[in-house]
mmCIF file of C-alpha atoms and ligand atoms in Angstrom:
data_model
loop_
_atom_site.group_PDB
_atom_site.id
_atom_site.type_symbol
_atom_site.label_atom_id
_atom_site.label_comp_id
_atom_site.label_asym_id
_atom_site.label_seq_id
_atom_site.Cartn_x
_atom_site.Cartn_y
_atom_site.Cartn_z
ATOM 1 C CA MET A 1 -2.136 -10.937 -23.816
ATOM 2 C CA GLU A 2 1.103 -9.896 -22.230
ATOM 3 C CA PHE A 3 1.696 -6.292 -21.249
ATOM 4 C CA LEU A 4 5.311 -5.303 -21.190
ATOM 5 C CA TRP A 5 7.352 -2.747 -19.346
ATOM 6 C CA PRO A 6 9.194 -0.250 -21.588
ATOM 7 C CA GLU A 7 12.583 -1.799 -20.806
ATOM 8 C CA PRO A 8 13.651 -5.285 -19.734
ATOM 9 C CA VAL A 9 13.082 -5.580 -15.993
ATOM 10 C CA GLN A 10 16.159 -5.939 -13.796
ATOM 11 C CA ARG A 11 15.636 -7.267 -10.282
ATOM 12 C CA VAL A 12 17.461 -4.872 -7.982
ATOM 13 C CA GLN A 13 18.076 -7.647 -5.471
ATOM 14 C CA HIS A 14 19.946 -9.643 -8.065
ATOM 15 C CA LEU A 15 21.943 -6.649 -9.235
ATOM 16 C CA ALA A 16 22.922 -6.085 -5.605
ATOM 17 C CA GLU A 17 23.800 -9.756 -5.114
ATOM 18 C CA SER A 18 26.009 -9.717 -8.218
ATOM 19 C CA GLY A 19 28.483 -7.732 -6.122
ATOM 20 C CA LEU A 20 28.705 -4.625 -8.288
ATOM 21 C CA LYS A 21 30.624 -1.730 -6.773
ATOM 22 C CA CYS A 22 28.872 1.110 -8.617
ATOM 23 C CA VAL A 23 25.193 1.804 -9.088
ATOM 24 C CA PRO A 24 24.180 1.510 -12.790
ATOM 25 C CA ALA A 25 23.367 4.853 -14.428
ATOM 26 C CA GLN A 26 19.578 4.345 -14.513
ATOM 27 C CA TYR A 27 19.469 4.324 -10.679
ATOM 28 C CA VAL A 28 21.503 7.501 -10.170
ATOM 29 C CA ARG A 29 19.319 10.432 -9.104
ATOM 30 C CA PRO A 30 19.992 14.017 -10.141
ATOM 31 C CA ALA A 31 22.059 15.855 -7.501
ATOM 32 C CA ALA A 32 19.067 17.741 -6.074
ATOM 33 C CA ASP A 33 17.199 14.510 -5.265
ATOM 34 C CA ARG A 34 20.065 12.629 -3.669
ATOM 35 C CA PRO A 35 19.800 11.843 0.018
ATOM 36 C CA HIS A 36 22.148 13.530 2.465
ATOM 37 C CA LEU A 37 23.923 10.608 4.032
ATOM 38 C CA MET A 38 26.754 10.556 6.470
ATOM 39 C CA ILE A 39 29.413 7.888 6.382
ATOM 40 C CA ASP A 40 30.596 6.611 9.768
ATOM 41 C CA ALA A 41 34.030 5.310 10.724
ATOM 42 C CA SER A 42 33.213 1.800 9.467
ATOM 43 C CA GLY A 43 32.273 3.201 6.085
ATOM 44 C CA ALA A 44 28.540 2.595 6.586
ATOM 45 C CA ALA A 45 26.149 5.224 5.301
ATOM 46 C CA HIS A 46 23.390 6.590 7.524
ATOM 47 C CA ALA A 47 20.700 9.104 6.726
ATOM 48 C CA ALA A 48 21.630 12.426 8.253
ATOM 49 C CA ARG A 49 18.995 14.420 10.059
ATOM 50 C CA ARG A 50 20.316 17.523 8.436
ATOM 51 C CA GLU A 51 23.260 18.011 6.227
ATOM 52 C CA GLY A 52 26.238 18.884 8.395
ATOM 53 C CA PHE A 53 24.525 17.860 11.627
ATOM 54 C CA GLN A 54 25.150 14.769 13.662
ATOM 55 C CA THR A 55 24.399 11.333 12.260
ATOM 56 C CA GLN A 56 21.264 9.784 13.624
ATOM 57 C CA ARG A 57 21.395 6.032 13.795
ATOM 58 C CA LEU A 58 18.344 4.769 12.001
ATOM 59 C CA SER A 59 18.110 1.489 13.808
ATOM 60 C CA SER A 60 18.310 2.563 17.413
ATOM 61 C CA TYR A 61 16.618 5.309 19.340
ATOM 62 C CA GLU A 62 17.283 4.233 22.900
ATOM 63 C CA GLY A 63 17.093 7.063 25.331
ATOM 64 C CA THR A 64 15.124 9.278 22.970
ATOM 65 C CA SER A 65 11.754 10.434 24.227
ATOM 66 C CA LEU A 66 8.967 9.763 21.749
ATOM 67 C CA GLU A 67 7.969 13.441 21.675
ATOM 68 C CA SER A 68 11.388 14.545 20.514
ATOM 69 C CA ILE A 69 11.357 12.011 17.676
ATOM 70 C CA GLY A 70 8.941 13.924 15.522
ATOM 71 C CA VAL A 71 6.123 11.946 13.907
ATOM 72 C CA PRO A 72 3.354 11.901 16.545
ATOM 73 C CA VAL A 73 2.722 8.674 18.435
ATOM 74 C CA LEU A 74 -0.939 7.810 19.060
ATOM 75 C CA ASP A 75 -2.273 5.079 21.308
ATOM 76 C CA LEU A 76 -5.274 3.235 19.888
ATOM 77 C CA ALA A 77 -6.146 2.039 23.400
ATOM 78 C CA ASP A 78 -7.053 5.690 24.127
ATOM 79 C CA TRP A 79 -9.550 5.686 21.275
ATOM 80 C CA MET A 80 -11.061 2.370 22.370
ATOM 81 C CA SER A 81 -11.385 3.335 26.020
ATOM 82 C CA GLY A 82 -13.995 6.049 25.499
ATOM 83 C CA GLY A 83 -14.514 9.165 27.612
ATOM 84 C CA GLU A 84 -11.841 11.823 27.948
ATOM 85 C CA ARG A 85 -9.095 9.512 26.631
ATOM 86 C CA SER A 86 -10.837 9.081 23.304
ATOM 87 C CA MET A 87 -11.478 12.826 23.067
ATOM 88 C CA ALA A 88 -7.746 13.384 23.604
ATOM 89 C CA PHE A 89 -7.052 10.791 20.895
ATOM 90 C CA LEU A 90 -9.273 12.708 18.464
ATOM 91 C CA ARG A 91 -7.447 15.967 19.178
ATOM 92 C CA GLN A 92 -4.077 14.294 18.623
ATOM 93 C CA LEU A 93 -5.352 12.633 15.459
ATOM 94 C CA LYS A 94 -6.566 15.927 14.023
ATOM 95 C CA ARG A 95 -3.292 17.639 14.754
ATOM 96 C CA ALA A 96 -1.218 14.773 13.365
ATOM 97 C CA CYS A 97 -3.244 14.771 10.121
ATOM 98 C CA GLU A 98 -3.090 18.541 9.722
ATOM 99 C CA GLU A 99 0.582 18.963 10.511
ATOM 100 C CA TRP A 100 2.296 15.697 9.665
ATOM 101 C CA GLY A 101 0.027 13.509 7.534
ATOM 102 C CA PHE A 102 1.778 10.645 9.385
ATOM 103 C CA LEU A 103 1.449 9.061 12.804
ATOM 104 C CA GLN A 104 2.831 6.062 14.618
ATOM 105 C CA LEU A 105 0.063 3.900 16.058
ATOM 106 C CA ILE A 106 0.732 1.778 19.130
ATOM 107 C CA ASN A 107 -1.545 -0.677 20.947
ATOM 108 C CA HIS A 108 -3.333 -1.424 17.689
ATOM 109 C CA GLY A 109 -4.071 -5.006 18.726
ATOM 110 C CA MET A 110 -1.391 -6.946 16.853
ATOM 111 C CA SER A 111 1.490 -8.386 18.848
ATOM 112 C CA GLU A 112 5.133 -8.027 17.864
ATOM 113 C CA ALA A 113 5.375 -11.809 17.452
ATOM 114 C CA GLU A 114 2.464 -11.701 15.009
ATOM 115 C CA LEU A 115 4.048 -8.851 13.055
ATOM 116 C CA ASP A 116 7.337 -10.738 12.954
ATOM 117 C CA ARG A 117 5.596 -13.744 11.399
ATOM 118 C CA VAL A 118 4.180 -11.467 8.691
ATOM 119 C CA ARG A 119 7.597 -9.996 7.970
ATOM 120 C CA GLU A 120 9.197 -13.425 7.935
ATOM 121 C CA ALA A 121 6.736 -14.784 5.349
ATOM 122 C CA ALA A 122 7.141 -11.614 3.270
ATOM 123 C CA ARG A 123 10.933 -11.806 3.395
ATOM 124 C CA GLY A 124 10.861 -15.535 2.594
ATOM 125 C CA PHE A 125 9.506 -14.816 -0.881
ATOM 126 C CA PHE A 126 12.354 -12.459 -1.758
ATOM 127 C CA HIS A 127 14.893 -15.055 -0.682
ATOM 128 C CA LEU A 128 13.552 -17.699 -3.090
ATOM 129 C CA PRO A 129 15.595 -18.555 -6.191
ATOM 130 C CA ILE A 130 15.154 -15.988 -8.956
ATOM 131 C CA GLN A 131 13.437 -18.443 -11.350
ATOM 132 C CA GLU A 132 10.749 -19.155 -8.788
ATOM 133 C CA LYS A 133 10.095 -15.458 -8.229
ATOM 134 C CA GLN A 134 9.996 -14.645 -11.940
ATOM 135 C CA ALA A 135 6.879 -16.802 -12.279
ATOM 136 C CA TYR A 136 5.068 -14.001 -10.403
ATOM 137 C CA ALA A 137 6.405 -11.103 -12.501
ATOM 138 C CA ASN A 138 3.924 -8.225 -12.699
ATOM 139 C CA ASP A 139 2.892 -6.049 -15.623
ATOM 140 C CA PRO A 140 2.165 -2.329 -15.906
ATOM 141 C CA VAL A 141 -1.590 -2.841 -16.255
ATOM 142 C CA SER A 142 -2.605 -4.916 -13.251
ATOM 143 C CA TYR A 143 0.563 -4.311 -11.222
ATOM 144 C CA GLN A 144 -0.171 -7.513 -9.305
ATOM 145 C CA GLY A 145 2.857 -9.674 -8.553
ATOM 146 C CA TYR A 146 6.619 -9.266 -8.341
ATOM 147 C CA GLY A 147 7.734 -5.840 -9.563
ATOM 148 C CA SER A 148 10.774 -3.618 -9.801
ATOM 149 C CA ARG A 149 9.482 -0.301 -11.097
ATOM 150 C CA LEU A 150 6.596 2.122 -10.696
ATOM 151 C CA GLY A 151 5.507 3.885 -13.847
ATOM 152 C CA SER A 152 6.075 2.868 -17.420
ATOM 153 C CA THR A 153 7.924 5.862 -18.833
ATOM 154 C CA LYS A 154 10.838 4.734 -20.949
ATOM 155 C CA GLY A 155 14.178 5.974 -19.661
ATOM 156 C CA ALA A 156 12.859 6.958 -16.215
ATOM 157 C CA ILE A 157 15.289 6.903 -13.290
ATOM 158 C CA LEU A 158 14.595 3.766 -11.307
ATOM 159 C CA ASP A 159 14.403 3.142 -7.576
ATOM 160 C CA TRP A 160 16.754 0.807 -5.726
ATOM 161 C CA GLY A 161 14.092 -1.658 -4.631
ATOM 162 C CA ASP A 162 11.844 -4.538 -5.662
ATOM 163 C CA TYR A 163 8.285 -5.067 -4.455
ATOM 164 C CA PHE A 164 5.365 -7.437 -4.426
ATOM 165 C CA PHE A 165 1.915 -5.946 -5.010
ATOM 166 C CA LEU A 166 -1.503 -7.584 -4.694
ATOM 167 C CA ASN A 167 -5.097 -6.449 -4.846
ATOM 168 C CA ILE A 168 -6.766 -7.555 -1.619
ATOM 169 C CA LEU A 169 -10.234 -5.991 -1.763
ATOM 170 C CA PRO A 170 -12.692 -6.323 -3.340
ATOM 171 C CA VAL A 171 -12.073 -10.062 -3.294
ATOM 172 C CA ALA A 172 -13.119 -10.277 -6.958
ATOM 173 C CA SER A 173 -10.130 -8.105 -7.926
ATOM 174 C CA ARG A 174 -7.627 -10.672 -6.628
ATOM 175 C CA ASP A 175 -5.446 -12.473 -9.125
ATOM 176 C CA MET A 176 -4.812 -15.697 -7.226
ATOM 177 C CA THR A 177 -2.230 -16.831 -9.790
ATOM 178 C CA LYS A 178 -0.007 -14.109 -8.329
ATOM 179 C CA TRP A 179 -0.312 -15.258 -4.710
ATOM 180 C CA PRO A 180 2.909 -17.053 -3.769
ATOM 181 C CA THR A 181 2.598 -20.654 -2.609
ATOM 182 C CA ASN A 182 6.116 -20.567 -1.197
ATOM 183 C CA PRO A 183 6.881 -19.971 1.664
ATOM 184 C CA HIS A 184 4.013 -22.296 2.541
ATOM 185 C CA SER A 185 2.593 -19.977 5.172
ATOM 186 C CA TRP A 186 2.611 -16.963 2.830
ATOM 187 C CA ARG A 187 -1.031 -17.022 1.771
ATOM 188 C CA SER A 188 -2.570 -17.701 5.162
ATOM 189 C CA VAL A 189 -0.299 -15.235 6.972
ATOM 190 C CA MET A 190 -1.041 -12.426 4.497
ATOM 191 C CA GLU A 191 -4.756 -13.181 4.360
ATOM 192 C CA ASP A 192 -4.973 -12.997 8.131
ATOM 193 C CA TYR A 193 -2.826 -9.852 8.345
ATOM 194 C CA CYS A 194 -4.855 -8.049 5.680
ATOM 195 C CA LYS A 195 -8.097 -8.971 7.432
ATOM 196 C CA LYS A 196 -6.833 -7.429 10.663
ATOM 197 C CA ILE A 197 -5.536 -4.335 8.902
ATOM 198 C CA ALA A 198 -8.884 -3.887 7.110
ATOM 199 C CA GLU A 199 -10.645 -4.047 10.466
ATOM 200 C CA LEU A 200 -8.207 -1.578 11.995
ATOM 201 C CA SER A 201 -8.631 0.769 9.038
ATOM 202 C CA ARG A 202 -12.407 0.847 9.630
ATOM 203 C CA LYS A 203 -11.756 2.100 13.166
ATOM 204 C CA LEU A 204 -9.325 4.683 11.865
ATOM 205 C CA LEU A 205 -11.675 5.954 9.150
ATOM 206 C CA GLU A 206 -14.411 6.301 11.732
ATOM 207 C CA ALA A 207 -12.100 8.227 14.079
ATOM 208 C CA LEU A 208 -10.941 10.412 11.182
ATOM 209 C CA SER A 209 -14.533 11.250 10.238
ATOM 210 C CA ILE A 210 -15.411 12.127 13.831
ATOM 211 C CA SER A 211 -12.256 14.231 14.175
ATOM 212 C CA LEU A 212 -13.457 16.244 11.169
ATOM 213 C CA ASP A 213 -16.930 16.721 12.724
ATOM 214 C CA LEU A 214 -18.503 15.056 9.708
ATOM 215 C CA THR A 215 -22.146 14.179 10.050
ATOM 216 C CA ALA A 216 -23.291 10.565 9.840
ATOM 217 C CA ALA A 217 -24.594 11.119 6.311
ATOM 218 C CA SER A 218 -21.277 12.339 4.990
ATOM 219 C CA THR A 219 -18.448 10.288 6.459
ATOM 220 C CA LEU A 220 -15.187 9.276 4.833
ATOM 221 C CA GLN A 221 -16.412 5.663 4.891
ATOM 222 C CA GLU A 222 -19.485 6.690 2.881
ATOM 223 C CA ALA A 223 -17.386 8.685 0.471
ATOM 224 C CA PHE A 224 -15.018 5.734 -0.123
ATOM 225 C CA GLY A 225 -17.853 3.424 -1.194
ATOM 226 C CA GLU A 226 -16.743 -0.183 -1.481
ATOM 227 C CA VAL A 227 -13.155 -0.094 -0.231
ATOM 228 C CA ASP A 228 -10.298 -0.968 -2.540
ATOM 229 C CA MET A 229 -7.373 -2.447 -0.619
ATOM 230 C CA GLY A 230 -3.907 -3.262 -1.893
ATOM 231 C CA LEU A 231 -0.843 -4.818 -0.273
ATOM 232 C CA ARG A 232 2.648 -3.750 -1.258
ATOM 233 C CA ILE A 233 5.711 -5.439 0.180
ATOM 234 C CA ASN A 234 8.855 -3.426 -0.429
ATOM 235 C CA PHE A 235 12.273 -5.052 -0.471
ATOM 236 C CA TYR A 236 15.295 -2.747 -0.518
ATOM 237 C CA PRO A 237 18.593 -4.616 -0.986
ATOM 238 C CA PRO A 238 21.855 -3.109 0.275
ATOM 239 C CA CYS A 239 23.164 -0.550 -2.189
ATOM 240 C CA PRO A 240 26.835 -0.029 -3.093
ATOM 241 C CA GLN A 241 26.380 3.756 -3.411
ATOM 242 C CA PRO A 242 23.391 4.782 -1.260
ATOM 243 C CA GLU A 243 24.367 8.448 -1.536
ATOM 244 C CA LEU A 244 23.427 8.419 -5.247
ATOM 245 C CA THR A 245 20.105 6.604 -5.117
ATOM 246 C CA LEU A 246 16.749 6.264 -3.399
ATOM 247 C CA GLY A 247 15.012 3.035 -2.424
ATOM 248 C CA LEU A 248 11.706 4.708 -3.231
ATOM 249 C CA SER A 249 11.638 8.222 -4.616
ATOM 250 C CA SER A 250 9.532 11.048 -3.247
ATOM 251 C CA HIS A 251 5.788 10.553 -3.490
ATOM 252 C CA SER A 252 2.578 10.901 -1.596
ATOM 253 C CA ASP A 253 0.388 7.811 -1.559
ATOM 254 C CA PRO A 254 -2.404 8.105 -4.134
ATOM 255 C CA GLY A 255 -5.087 6.350 -2.080
ATOM 256 C CA GLY A 256 -7.049 6.970 1.094
ATOM 257 C CA ILE A 257 -4.939 5.963 4.055
ATOM 258 C CA ALA A 258 -1.942 3.666 4.277
ATOM 259 C CA LEU A 259 -0.877 1.429 7.143
ATOM 260 C CA LEU A 260 2.812 0.747 7.018
ATOM 261 C CA LEU A 261 4.778 -1.878 8.878
ATOM 262 C CA GLN A 262 8.418 -0.881 8.966
ATOM 263 C CA ASP A 263 11.425 -3.143 9.208
ATOM 264 C CA PRO A 264 12.055 -3.524 12.960
ATOM 265 C CA LYS A 265 15.825 -3.188 12.612
ATOM 266 C CA VAL A 266 16.538 -1.008 9.606
ATOM 267 C CA GLY A 267 15.228 2.518 9.120
ATOM 268 C CA GLY A 268 15.227 4.467 5.892
ATOM 269 C CA LEU A 269 11.830 6.146 5.634
ATOM 270 C CA GLN A 270 11.904 9.936 5.505
ATOM 271 C CA VAL A 271 9.011 12.393 5.442
ATOM 272 C CA LYS A 272 8.734 16.030 4.489
ATOM 273 C CA PRO A 273 5.723 17.555 6.241
ATOM 274 C CA PRO A 274 4.353 20.834 4.882
ATOM 275 C CA SER A 275 6.078 22.963 7.499
ATOM 276 C CA SER A 276 9.495 21.425 6.940
ATOM 277 C CA LEU A 277 12.010 22.230 4.253
ATOM 278 C CA GLU A 278 14.043 19.202 5.200
ATOM 279 C CA TRP A 279 13.603 15.474 5.097
ATOM 280 C CA ILE A 280 12.986 14.030 8.551
ATOM 281 C CA ASN A 281 13.921 10.449 9.442
ATOM 282 C CA VAL A 282 11.044 8.343 10.686
ATOM 283 C CA PRO A 283 12.301 6.208 13.543
ATOM 284 C CA VAL A 284 11.457 2.571 13.937
ATOM 285 C CA ILE A 285 9.230 1.934 16.933
ATOM 286 C CA PRO A 286 9.093 -1.854 17.162
ATOM 287 C CA GLY A 287 5.501 -3.045 17.120
ATOM 288 C CA ALA A 288 4.055 0.279 15.917
ATOM 289 C CA LEU A 289 2.206 0.719 12.637
ATOM 290 C CA LEU A 290 2.698 3.934 10.730
ATOM 291 C CA VAL A 291 -0.499 5.430 9.419
ATOM 292 C CA ASN A 292 -0.439 8.068 6.738
ATOM 293 C CA ILE A 293 -2.933 10.167 4.857
ATOM 294 C CA GLY A 294 -3.134 9.597 1.101
ATOM 295 C CA ASP A 295 -4.155 11.972 -1.682
ATOM 296 C CA GLN A 296 -7.808 10.831 -1.682
ATOM 297 C CA VAL A 297 -8.264 11.945 1.933
ATOM 298 C CA GLN A 298 -6.544 15.227 1.133
ATOM 299 C CA ILE A 299 -9.035 15.684 -1.711
ATOM 300 C CA LEU A 300 -12.090 14.630 0.333
ATOM 301 C CA THR A 301 -11.119 16.941 3.193
ATOM 302 C CA ASN A 302 -10.513 19.808 0.762
ATOM 303 C CA GLY A 303 -6.851 19.956 1.807
ATOM 304 C CA ARG A 304 -7.436 19.993 5.544
ATOM 305 C CA TYR A 305 -5.768 16.628 6.161
ATOM 306 C CA LYS A 306 -2.585 16.362 4.161
ATOM 307 C CA SER A 307 -0.942 13.587 2.255
ATOM 308 C CA VAL A 308 2.739 14.098 2.863
ATOM 309 C CA GLU A 309 5.757 13.475 0.675
ATOM 310 C CA HIS A 310 7.882 10.571 1.774
ATOM 311 C CA ARG A 311 10.779 8.584 0.370
ATOM 312 C CA VAL A 312 13.118 5.777 1.339
ATOM 313 C CA VAL A 313 16.899 5.971 1.523
ATOM 314 C CA THR A 314 19.052 2.874 1.206
ATOM 315 C CA ASN A 315 22.204 1.858 3.017
ATOM 316 C CA ASN A 316 25.209 -0.209 2.057
ATOM 317 C CA ASN A 317 25.014 -3.121 4.448
ATOM 318 C CA CYS A 318 21.457 -4.141 5.392
ATOM 319 C CA GLU A 319 18.436 -5.191 3.365
ATOM 320 C CA ARG A 320 15.187 -3.523 4.448
ATOM 321 C CA LEU A 321 11.623 -4.819 4.201
ATOM 322 C CA SER A 322 8.353 -2.937 4.679
ATOM 323 C CA LEU A 323 4.707 -3.863 4.165
ATOM 324 C CA VAL A 324 2.101 -1.300 3.226
ATOM 325 C CA CYS A 325 -1.658 -1.783 3.117
ATOM 326 C CA PHE A 326 -3.389 0.874 1.045
ATOM 327 C CA ILE A 327 -7.024 1.558 1.952
ATOM 328 C CA ASN A 328 -8.628 3.371 -0.945
ATOM 329 C CA PRO A 329 -11.979 4.506 -2.264
ATOM 330 C CA GLY A 330 -13.561 2.038 -4.682
ATOM 331 C CA ASN A 331 -12.038 2.062 -8.151
ATOM 332 C CA ASN A 332 -15.085 3.681 -9.710
ATOM 333 C CA THR A 333 -15.952 5.993 -6.835
ATOM 334 C CA VAL A 334 -15.909 9.610 -7.954
ATOM 335 C CA VAL A 335 -13.880 11.488 -5.375
ATOM 336 C CA SER A 336 -14.251 15.215 -4.761
ATOM 337 C CA PRO A 337 -14.116 17.466 -1.679
ATOM 338 C CA LEU A 338 -16.929 16.779 0.802
ATOM 339 C CA PRO A 339 -19.317 19.757 0.625
ATOM 340 C CA GLU A 340 -19.294 19.998 4.451
ATOM 341 C CA LEU A 341 -15.583 20.725 4.344
ATOM 342 C CA VAL A 342 -15.603 23.353 1.589
ATOM 343 C CA PRO A 343 -15.900 26.817 3.163
ATOM 344 C CA ARG A 344 -18.990 28.743 2.129
ATOM 345 C CA ASN A 345 -18.386 31.035 -0.863
ATOM 346 C CA GLU A 346 -15.383 29.008 -1.963
ATOM 347 C CA LEU A 347 -15.044 26.515 -4.755
ATOM 348 C CA PRO A 348 -13.775 23.004 -3.974
ATOM 349 C CA ALA A 349 -9.975 22.936 -4.002
ATOM 350 C CA TYR A 350 -9.812 19.856 -6.275
ATOM 351 C CA ASN A 351 -11.494 18.618 -9.390
ATOM 352 C CA ALA A 352 -13.511 15.406 -9.205
ATOM 353 C CA MET A 353 -12.306 12.127 -10.692
ATOM 354 C CA THR A 354 -12.611 8.428 -10.018
ATOM 355 C CA PHE A 355 -9.947 6.783 -7.918
ATOM 356 C CA LYS A 356 -9.075 4.560 -10.866
ATOM 357 C CA GLN A 357 -8.373 7.626 -13.029
ATOM 358 C CA TYR A 358 -6.351 9.205 -10.252
ATOM 359 C CA ARG A 359 -4.238 6.102 -9.638
ATOM 360 C CA SER A 360 -3.382 5.901 -13.310
ATOM 361 C CA PHE A 361 -1.086 8.962 -12.847
ATOM 362 C CA ILE A 362 1.368 7.095 -10.652
ATOM 363 C CA ARG A 363 0.949 3.855 -12.587
ATOM 364 C CA ARG A 364 1.843 5.552 -15.859
ATOM 365 C CA MET A 365 4.250 8.272 -14.787
ATOM 366 C CA GLY A 366 5.700 6.877 -11.579
ATOM 367 C CA THR A 367 6.418 8.800 -8.399
ATOM 368 C CA ASN A 368 6.353 12.580 -8.640
ATOM 369 C CA GLY A 369 6.446 14.124 -5.158
ATOM 370 C CA LYS A 370 3.089 15.866 -4.768
ATOM 371 C CA GLY A 371 2.927 16.644 -8.473
ATOM 372 C CA HIS A 372 -0.069 14.402 -9.174
ATOM 373 C CA ILE A 373 -2.386 15.940 -6.596
ATOM 374 C CA ASN A 374 -1.214 19.451 -7.402
ATOM 375 C CA SER A 375 -2.153 18.816 -11.027
ATOM 376 C CA ILE A 376 -5.828 18.441 -10.103
ATOM 377 C CA ALA A 377 -6.001 21.460 -7.784
ATOM 378 C CA SER A 378 -8.830 23.563 -9.100
ATOM 379 C CA PRO A 379 -7.289 26.719 -10.599
ATOM 380 C CA THR A 380 -10.077 28.922 -9.278
ATOM 381 C CA SER A 381 -9.794 27.696 -5.710
ATOM 382 C CA LEU A 382 -7.700 29.246 -3.016
ATOM 383 C CA THR A 383 -5.200 26.411 -2.867
ATOM 384 C CA PRO A 384 -3.856 26.090 0.671
ATOM 385 C CA LYS A 385 -0.355 27.553 0.819
ATOM 386 C CA SER A 386 1.246 24.299 1.907
ATOM 387 C CA GLN A 387 0.342 22.548 -1.330
ATOM 388 C CA ALA A 388 1.850 25.161 -3.571
HETATM 389 O O1 LIG B 1 9.253 1.384 2.730
HETATM 390 C C1 LIG B 1 8.722 2.306 3.315
HETATM 391 O O2 LIG B 1 8.983 2.581 4.499
HETATM 392 C C2 LIG B 1 7.741 3.204 2.608
HETATM 393 C C3 LIG B 1 7.014 2.549 1.476
HETATM 394 C C4 LIG B 1 6.057 3.460 0.778
HETATM 395 O O3 LIG B 1 6.025 4.639 0.986
HETATM 396 C C5 LIG B 1 5.115 2.896 -0.212
HETATM 397 O O4 LIG B 1 5.198 1.701 -0.533
HETATM 398 O O5 LIG B 1 4.252 3.664 -0.702
HETATM 399 FE FE1 LIG B 2 4.276 5.550 0.150
#
């Protein structure tokens, strides 16, 4: 049986390649959601740090100290080295998860050359002829394959981007008919990359649990059950009017944690941490992996570690590619705040539900800032201010 999207699917890449000068109406965001971009002398649009302030080049941060960039940078070699260095790592991790929900991870064990091979295979698929790609078209039930929208609400405003999504774990959830055979290296490169990311995510979950002082009987790993892992490759073509659209509209990731490999040359990711009223550009640190907290970890930690709103802005001259691995609780795992993290005499801040039920929000309704998680905040709890 075929499951259909509510409207015929347009591939954004092919719209962009058709040379249109204006963005079609269904991609135009309401004024309040439009990115603040600045146009430089050559006519190229860049994301502005703040409206009216100087343009920050997204692709180059030479001469900028990492501290002044914003999103904290953590060195996994500190965690692996033990002793005082790993204690310092835990303190930085805790702070990053409480204040930013995002961190840039360096020395994670994968070389830049290796990451480039992953990006190259991923990009190769999007540059295949359209007919070849259409054979992998996804549907709104499994989501696996080549896609161009999130959510199946008729008439929704669409994002200026295409993607490729696959279930990776458990292995039984894979639909191998959706795994590209072209480029030839695609399957082996992605399989190998996902294996390494899964291994890295186990280290991160362990560090996260220790940073929360969780006891061995009640770790995040335990609470996740059998991990569900997904891979999403995002492809954002150049956009003729980037000031009207978003490559990916504001959302927090529904799952546990996400490990994101940015395009090494083209920025576009912006985050809005709880203490900020403005969107902050996330710089590209070549070779780093971005790690971010998803809604399930916010729920499990009773709001202590935050999933943070993020979005992607487009530009008018460069395509952008990113790869995200989502590490989630098992589909049928019931997720609710860990009792150890709920203050005595307080009710849990969130209602319990399975991850599968939770994920159906974004799959049905699309991105919605932090609306999905806020909708399951328990009304009787003292919801932390930052989620209001
Ligand atoms: O492309 C990016 O940098 C972000 C992608 C993202 O947030 C997602 O796929 O959930
Ligand atoms: Fe995301």
